[in-house]
PDB file of C-alpha atoms in Angstrom:
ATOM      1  CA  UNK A  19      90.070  43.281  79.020  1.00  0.00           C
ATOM      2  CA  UNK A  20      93.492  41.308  78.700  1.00  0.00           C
ATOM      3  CA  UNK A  21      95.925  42.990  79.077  1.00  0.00           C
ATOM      4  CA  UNK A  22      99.471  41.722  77.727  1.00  0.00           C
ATOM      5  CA  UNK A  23     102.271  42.829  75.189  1.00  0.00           C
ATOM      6  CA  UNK A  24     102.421  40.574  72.131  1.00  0.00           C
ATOM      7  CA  UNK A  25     104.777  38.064  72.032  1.00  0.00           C
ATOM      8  CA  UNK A  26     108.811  39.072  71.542  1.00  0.00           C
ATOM      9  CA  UNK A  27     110.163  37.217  68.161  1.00  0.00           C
ATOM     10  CA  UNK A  28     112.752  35.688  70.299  1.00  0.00           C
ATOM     11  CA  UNK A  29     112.042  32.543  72.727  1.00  0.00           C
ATOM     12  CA  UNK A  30     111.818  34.567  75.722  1.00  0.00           C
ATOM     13  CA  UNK A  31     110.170  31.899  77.665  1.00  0.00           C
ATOM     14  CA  UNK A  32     113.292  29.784  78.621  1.00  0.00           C
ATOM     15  CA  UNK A  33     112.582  28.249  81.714  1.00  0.00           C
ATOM     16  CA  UNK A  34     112.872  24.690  80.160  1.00  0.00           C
ATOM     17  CA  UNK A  35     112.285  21.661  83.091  1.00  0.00           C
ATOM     18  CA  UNK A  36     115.715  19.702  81.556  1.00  0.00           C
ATOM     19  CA  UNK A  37     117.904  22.857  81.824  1.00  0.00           C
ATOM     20  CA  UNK A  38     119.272  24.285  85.158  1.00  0.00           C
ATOM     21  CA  UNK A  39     119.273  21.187  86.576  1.00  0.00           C
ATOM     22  CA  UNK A  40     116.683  19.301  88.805  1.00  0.00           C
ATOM     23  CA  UNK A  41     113.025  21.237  89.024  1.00  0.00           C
ATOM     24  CA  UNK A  42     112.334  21.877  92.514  1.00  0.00           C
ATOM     25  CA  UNK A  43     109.643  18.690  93.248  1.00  0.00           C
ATOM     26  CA  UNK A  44     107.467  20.919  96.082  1.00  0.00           C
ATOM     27  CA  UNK A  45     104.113  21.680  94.670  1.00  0.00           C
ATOM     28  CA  UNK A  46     103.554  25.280  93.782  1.00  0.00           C
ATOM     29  CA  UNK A  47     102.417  27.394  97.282  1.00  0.00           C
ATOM     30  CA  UNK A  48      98.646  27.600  96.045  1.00  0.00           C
ATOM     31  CA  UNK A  49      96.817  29.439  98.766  1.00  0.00           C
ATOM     32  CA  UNK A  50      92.835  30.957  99.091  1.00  0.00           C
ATOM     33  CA  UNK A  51      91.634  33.737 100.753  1.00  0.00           C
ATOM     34  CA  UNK A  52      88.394  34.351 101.604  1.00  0.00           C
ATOM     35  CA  UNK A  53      87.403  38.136 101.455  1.00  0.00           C
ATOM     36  CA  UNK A  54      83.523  38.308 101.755  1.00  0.00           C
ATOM     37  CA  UNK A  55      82.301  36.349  99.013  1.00  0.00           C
ATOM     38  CA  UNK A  56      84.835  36.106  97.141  1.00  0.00           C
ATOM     39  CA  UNK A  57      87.394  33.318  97.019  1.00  0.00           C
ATOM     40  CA  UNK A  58      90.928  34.371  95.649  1.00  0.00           C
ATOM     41  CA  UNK A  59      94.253  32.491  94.788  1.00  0.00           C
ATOM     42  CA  UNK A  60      97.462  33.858  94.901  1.00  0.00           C
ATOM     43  CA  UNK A  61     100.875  32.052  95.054  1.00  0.00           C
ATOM     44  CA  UNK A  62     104.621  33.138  93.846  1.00  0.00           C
ATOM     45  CA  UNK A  63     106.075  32.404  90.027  1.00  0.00           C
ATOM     46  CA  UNK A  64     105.321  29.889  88.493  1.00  0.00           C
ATOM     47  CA  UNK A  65     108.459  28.556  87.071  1.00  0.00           C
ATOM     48  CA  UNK A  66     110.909  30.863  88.222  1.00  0.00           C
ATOM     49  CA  UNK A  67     114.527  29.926  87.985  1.00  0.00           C
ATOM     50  CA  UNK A  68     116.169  33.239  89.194  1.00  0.00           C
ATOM     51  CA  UNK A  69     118.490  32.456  92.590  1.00  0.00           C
ATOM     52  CA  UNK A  70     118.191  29.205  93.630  1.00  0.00           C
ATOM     53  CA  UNK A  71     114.795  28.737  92.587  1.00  0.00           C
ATOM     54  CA  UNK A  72     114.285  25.391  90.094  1.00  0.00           C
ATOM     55  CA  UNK A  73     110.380  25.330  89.770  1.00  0.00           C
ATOM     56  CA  UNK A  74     109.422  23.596  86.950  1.00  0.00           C
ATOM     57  CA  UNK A  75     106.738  25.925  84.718  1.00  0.00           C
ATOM     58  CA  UNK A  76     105.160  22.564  83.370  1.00  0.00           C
ATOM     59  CA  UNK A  77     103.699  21.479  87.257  1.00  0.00           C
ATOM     60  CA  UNK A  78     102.890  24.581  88.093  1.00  0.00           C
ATOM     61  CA  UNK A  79     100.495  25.469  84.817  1.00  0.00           C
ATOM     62  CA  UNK A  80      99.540  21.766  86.098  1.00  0.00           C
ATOM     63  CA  UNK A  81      98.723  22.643  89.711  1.00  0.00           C
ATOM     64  CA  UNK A  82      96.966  26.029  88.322  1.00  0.00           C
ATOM     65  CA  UNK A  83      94.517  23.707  85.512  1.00  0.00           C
ATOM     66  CA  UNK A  84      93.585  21.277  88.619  1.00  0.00           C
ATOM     67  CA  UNK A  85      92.890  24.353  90.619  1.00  0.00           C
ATOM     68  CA  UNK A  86      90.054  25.073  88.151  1.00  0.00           C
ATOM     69  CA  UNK A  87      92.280  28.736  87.949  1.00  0.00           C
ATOM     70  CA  UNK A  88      90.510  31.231  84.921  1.00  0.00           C
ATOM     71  CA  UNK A  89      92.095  33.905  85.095  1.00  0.00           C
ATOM     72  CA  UNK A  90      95.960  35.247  86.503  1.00  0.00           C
ATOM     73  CA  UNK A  91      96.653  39.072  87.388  1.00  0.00           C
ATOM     74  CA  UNK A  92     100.498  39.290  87.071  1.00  0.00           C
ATOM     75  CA  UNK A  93     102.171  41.716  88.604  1.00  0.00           C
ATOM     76  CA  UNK A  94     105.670  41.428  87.820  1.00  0.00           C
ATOM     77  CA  UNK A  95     107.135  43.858  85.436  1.00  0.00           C
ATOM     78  CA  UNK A  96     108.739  42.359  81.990  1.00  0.00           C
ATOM     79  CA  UNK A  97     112.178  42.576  83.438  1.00  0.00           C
ATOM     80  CA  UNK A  98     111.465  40.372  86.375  1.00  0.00           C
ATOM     81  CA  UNK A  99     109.811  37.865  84.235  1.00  0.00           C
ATOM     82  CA  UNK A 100     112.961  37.525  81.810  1.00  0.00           C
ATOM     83  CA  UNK A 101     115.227  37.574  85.033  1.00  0.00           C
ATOM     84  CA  UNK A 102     113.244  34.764  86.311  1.00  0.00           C
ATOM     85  CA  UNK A 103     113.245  33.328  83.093  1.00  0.00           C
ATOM     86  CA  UNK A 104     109.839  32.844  82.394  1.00  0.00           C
ATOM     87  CA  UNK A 105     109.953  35.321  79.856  1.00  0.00           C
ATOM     88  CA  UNK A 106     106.853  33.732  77.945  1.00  0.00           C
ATOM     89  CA  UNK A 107     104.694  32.869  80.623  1.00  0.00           C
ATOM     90  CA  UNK A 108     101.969  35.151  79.708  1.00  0.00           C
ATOM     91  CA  UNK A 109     101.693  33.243  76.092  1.00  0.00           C
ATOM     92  CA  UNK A 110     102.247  30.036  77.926  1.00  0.00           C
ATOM     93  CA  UNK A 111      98.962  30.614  80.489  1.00  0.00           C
ATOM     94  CA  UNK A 112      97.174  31.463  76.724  1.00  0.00           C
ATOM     95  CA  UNK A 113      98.348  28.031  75.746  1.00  0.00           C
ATOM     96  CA  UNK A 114      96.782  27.084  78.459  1.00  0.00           C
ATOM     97  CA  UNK A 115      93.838  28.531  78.645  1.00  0.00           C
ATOM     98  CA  UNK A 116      94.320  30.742  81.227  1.00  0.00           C
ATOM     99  CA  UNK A 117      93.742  34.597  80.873  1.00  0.00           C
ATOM    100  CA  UNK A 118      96.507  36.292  81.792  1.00  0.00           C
ATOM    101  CA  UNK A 119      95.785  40.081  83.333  1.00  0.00           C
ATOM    102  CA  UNK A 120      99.634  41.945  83.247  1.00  0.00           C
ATOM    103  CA  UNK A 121      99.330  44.554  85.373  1.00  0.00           C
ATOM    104  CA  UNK A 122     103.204  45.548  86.545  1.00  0.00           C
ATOM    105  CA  UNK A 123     103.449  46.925  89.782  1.00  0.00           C
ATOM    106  CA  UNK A 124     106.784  47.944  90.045  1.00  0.00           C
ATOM    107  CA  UNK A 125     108.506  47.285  93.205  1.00  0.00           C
ATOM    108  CA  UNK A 126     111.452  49.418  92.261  1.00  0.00           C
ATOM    109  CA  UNK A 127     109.392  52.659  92.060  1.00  0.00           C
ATOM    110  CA  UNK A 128     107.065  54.779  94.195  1.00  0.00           C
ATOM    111  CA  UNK A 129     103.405  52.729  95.080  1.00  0.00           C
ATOM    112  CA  UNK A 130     101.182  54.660  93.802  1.00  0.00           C
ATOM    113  CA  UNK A 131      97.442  54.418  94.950  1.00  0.00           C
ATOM    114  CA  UNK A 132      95.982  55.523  91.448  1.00  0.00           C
ATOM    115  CA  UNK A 133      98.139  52.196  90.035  1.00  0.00           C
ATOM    116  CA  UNK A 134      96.945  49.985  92.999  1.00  0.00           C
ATOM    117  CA  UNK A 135      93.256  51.027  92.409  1.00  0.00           C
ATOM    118  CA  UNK A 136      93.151  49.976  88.884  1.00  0.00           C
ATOM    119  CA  UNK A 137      93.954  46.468  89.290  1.00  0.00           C
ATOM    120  CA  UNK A 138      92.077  46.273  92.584  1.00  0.00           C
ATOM    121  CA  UNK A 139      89.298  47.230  90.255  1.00  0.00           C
ATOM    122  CA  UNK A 140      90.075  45.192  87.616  1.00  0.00           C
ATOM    123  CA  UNK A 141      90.405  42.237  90.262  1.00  0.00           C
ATOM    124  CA  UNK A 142      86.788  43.534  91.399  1.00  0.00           C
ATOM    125  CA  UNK A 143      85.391  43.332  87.908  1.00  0.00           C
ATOM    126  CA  UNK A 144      86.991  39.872  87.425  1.00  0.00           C
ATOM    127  CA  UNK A 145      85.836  38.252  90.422  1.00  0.00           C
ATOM    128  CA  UNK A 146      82.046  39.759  89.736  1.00  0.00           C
ATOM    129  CA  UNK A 147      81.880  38.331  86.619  1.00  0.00           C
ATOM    130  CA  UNK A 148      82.582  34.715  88.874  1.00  0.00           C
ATOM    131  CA  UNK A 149      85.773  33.715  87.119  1.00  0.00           C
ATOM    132  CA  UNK A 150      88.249  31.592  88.980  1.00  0.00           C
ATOM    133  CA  UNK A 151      91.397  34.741  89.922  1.00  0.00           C
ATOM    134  CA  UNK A 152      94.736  33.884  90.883  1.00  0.00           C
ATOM    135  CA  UNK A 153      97.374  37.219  91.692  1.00  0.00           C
ATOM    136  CA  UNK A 154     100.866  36.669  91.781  1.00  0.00           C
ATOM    137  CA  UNK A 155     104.182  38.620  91.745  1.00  0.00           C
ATOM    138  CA  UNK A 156     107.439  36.943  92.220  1.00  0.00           C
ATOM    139  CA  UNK A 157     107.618  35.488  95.967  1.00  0.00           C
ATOM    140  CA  UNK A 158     103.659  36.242  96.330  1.00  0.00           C
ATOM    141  CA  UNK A 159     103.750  37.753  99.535  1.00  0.00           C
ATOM    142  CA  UNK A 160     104.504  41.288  99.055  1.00  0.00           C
ATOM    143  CA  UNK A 161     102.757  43.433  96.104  1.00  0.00           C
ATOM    144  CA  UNK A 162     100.437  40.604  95.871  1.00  0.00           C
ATOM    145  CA  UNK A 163      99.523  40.760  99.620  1.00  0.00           C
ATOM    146  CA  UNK A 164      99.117  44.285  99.290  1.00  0.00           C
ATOM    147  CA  UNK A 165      97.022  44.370  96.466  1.00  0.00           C
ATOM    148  CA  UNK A 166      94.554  41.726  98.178  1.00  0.00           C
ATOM    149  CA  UNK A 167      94.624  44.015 102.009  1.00  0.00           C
ATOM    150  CA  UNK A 168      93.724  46.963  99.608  1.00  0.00           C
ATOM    151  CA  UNK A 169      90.935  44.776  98.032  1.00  0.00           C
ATOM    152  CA  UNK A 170      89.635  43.617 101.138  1.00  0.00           C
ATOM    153  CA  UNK A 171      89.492  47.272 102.205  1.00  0.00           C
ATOM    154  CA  UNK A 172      87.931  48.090  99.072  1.00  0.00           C
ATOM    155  CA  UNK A 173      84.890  45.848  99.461  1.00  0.00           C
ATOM    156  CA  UNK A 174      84.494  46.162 103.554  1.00  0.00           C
ATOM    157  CA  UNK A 175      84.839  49.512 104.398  1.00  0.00           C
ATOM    158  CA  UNK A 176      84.515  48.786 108.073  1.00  0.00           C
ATOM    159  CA  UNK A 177      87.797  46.505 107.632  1.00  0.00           C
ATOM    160  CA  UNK A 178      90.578  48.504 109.151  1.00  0.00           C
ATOM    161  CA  UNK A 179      94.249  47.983 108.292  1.00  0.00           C
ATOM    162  CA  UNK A 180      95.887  45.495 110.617  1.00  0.00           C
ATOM    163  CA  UNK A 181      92.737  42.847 110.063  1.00  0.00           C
ATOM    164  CA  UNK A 182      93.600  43.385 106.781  1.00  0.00           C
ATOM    165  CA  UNK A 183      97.413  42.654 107.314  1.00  0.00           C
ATOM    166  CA  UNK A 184      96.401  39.555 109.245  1.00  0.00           C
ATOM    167  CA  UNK A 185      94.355  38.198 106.963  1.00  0.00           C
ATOM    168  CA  UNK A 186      97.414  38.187 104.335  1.00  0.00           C
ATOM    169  CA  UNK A 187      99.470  36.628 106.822  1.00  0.00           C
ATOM    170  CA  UNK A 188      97.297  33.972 108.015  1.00  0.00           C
ATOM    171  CA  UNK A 189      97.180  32.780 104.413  1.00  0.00           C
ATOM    172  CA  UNK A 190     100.544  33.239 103.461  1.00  0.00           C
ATOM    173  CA  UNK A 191     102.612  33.208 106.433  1.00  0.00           C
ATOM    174  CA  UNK A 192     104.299  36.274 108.624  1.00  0.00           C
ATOM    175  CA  UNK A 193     106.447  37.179 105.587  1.00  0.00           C
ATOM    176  CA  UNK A 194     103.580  38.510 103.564  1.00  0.00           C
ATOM    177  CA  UNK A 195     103.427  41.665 102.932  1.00  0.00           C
ATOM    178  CA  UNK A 196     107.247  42.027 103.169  1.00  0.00           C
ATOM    179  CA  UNK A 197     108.386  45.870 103.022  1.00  0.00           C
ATOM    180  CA  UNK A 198     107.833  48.899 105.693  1.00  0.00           C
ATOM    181  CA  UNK A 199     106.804  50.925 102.364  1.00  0.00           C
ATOM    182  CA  UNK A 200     103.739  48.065 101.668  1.00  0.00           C
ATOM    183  CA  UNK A 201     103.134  47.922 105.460  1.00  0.00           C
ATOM    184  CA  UNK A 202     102.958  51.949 105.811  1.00  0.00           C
ATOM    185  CA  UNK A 203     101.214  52.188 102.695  1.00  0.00           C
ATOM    186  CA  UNK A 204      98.185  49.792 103.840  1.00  0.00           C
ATOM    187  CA  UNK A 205      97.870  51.467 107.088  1.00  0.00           C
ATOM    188  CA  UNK A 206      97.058  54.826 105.296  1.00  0.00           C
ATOM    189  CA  UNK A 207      94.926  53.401 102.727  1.00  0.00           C
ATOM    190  CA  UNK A 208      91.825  55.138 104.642  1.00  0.00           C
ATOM    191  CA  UNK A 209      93.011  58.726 104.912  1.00  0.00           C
ATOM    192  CA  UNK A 210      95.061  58.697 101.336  1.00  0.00           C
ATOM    193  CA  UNK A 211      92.177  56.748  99.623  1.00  0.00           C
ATOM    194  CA  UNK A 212      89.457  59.412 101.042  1.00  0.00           C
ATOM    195  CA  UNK A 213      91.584  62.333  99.848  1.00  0.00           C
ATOM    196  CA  UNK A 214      92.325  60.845  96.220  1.00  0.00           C
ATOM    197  CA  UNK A 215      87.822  60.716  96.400  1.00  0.00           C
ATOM    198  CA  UNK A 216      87.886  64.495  97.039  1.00  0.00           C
ATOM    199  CA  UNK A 217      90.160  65.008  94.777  1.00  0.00           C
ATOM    200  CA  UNK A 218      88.319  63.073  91.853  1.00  0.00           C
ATOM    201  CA  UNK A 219      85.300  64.539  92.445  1.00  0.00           C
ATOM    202  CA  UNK A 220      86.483  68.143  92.417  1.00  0.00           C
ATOM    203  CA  UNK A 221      87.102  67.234  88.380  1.00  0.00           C
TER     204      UNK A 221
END
């Protein structure tokens, strides 16, 4: 299921390659992971102009087509997206044609592991199906990280937490997964994942 808000009336996607000044010329930071047999993208924004980011949205929907990418789980929230101004990008993977997935994990608020489990599921359901997934947030290396450790945990249940950490971080460098709250939050995946099973099945 795609999951995205229809498009605002007003030209939200402003991240125009002319304005701001120069795009930044570095190719978009593209990496794969491996988790069993699945093979998984996941990179920062493409396009984002917030700070003193210049990425220009037109290479990086270029560097995501030659990567063969199908689908793209988003996880910023709508407010991030206009901030970064790439207000439009969902409509602009459609152009595309690349299926945009917008599940917000908000990195303002609580995690919850109820909201973490959906889109690892949904990320399951993808990848099963044998599309081409890419998952990004803003920088890609902290709700994105966390969302693949959980995944990784998900699948191999003998996988314990700080393989899982590594793994993020020998694909996207020691910064991933960037907040004690993500790090904590992975490391008691086990115990608060086994509780939230009791407590399903007790409905």
């Amino acid at each position: 299921m795609v999951l995205f808000p229809p498009s605002s009336p007003e030209n939200e996607w402003d991240s125009d390659d002319a304005e701001d000044g120069i795009a930044d010329q570095d190719p978009l930071d593209l990496n794969w992971l491996n988790i069993l047999d699945f093979h998984i993208a996941v990179c920062s924004l493409p396009g984002n102009r917030y700070a003193g980011a210049r990425r220009s949205m037109v290479a990086d929907l270029e560097t995501l087509k030659k990567a063969e990418i199908e689908h793209v789980v988003v996880l910023c929230t709508e407010d991030e997206m206009k901030r970064c101004k790439v207000g439009g990008i969902l409509d602009r993977y459609c152009e595309k044609g690349l299926v945009p997935h917008h599940l917000p994990l908000d990195s303002e608020h609580p995690l919850s592991l109820a909201s973490c489990l959906r889109i690892v599921k949904q990320l399951h359901l993808l990848l099963m199906a044998g599309h081409t997934t890419l998952v990004h947030c803003t920088d890609g290396l902290g709700r994105s990280c966390l969302i693949l450790a959980l995944f990784a945990m998900y699948l191999d249940e003998s996988l314990d937490a700080n393989t899982a950490i590594d793994m993020m971080r020998e694909a996207r460098g020691h910064a991933a997964i960037q907040t004690i709250k993500q790090y904590n939050f992975i490391m008691e995946y086990r115990r608060n994942f086994s509780e939230y099973r009791r407590a399903s099945l007790c409905f």
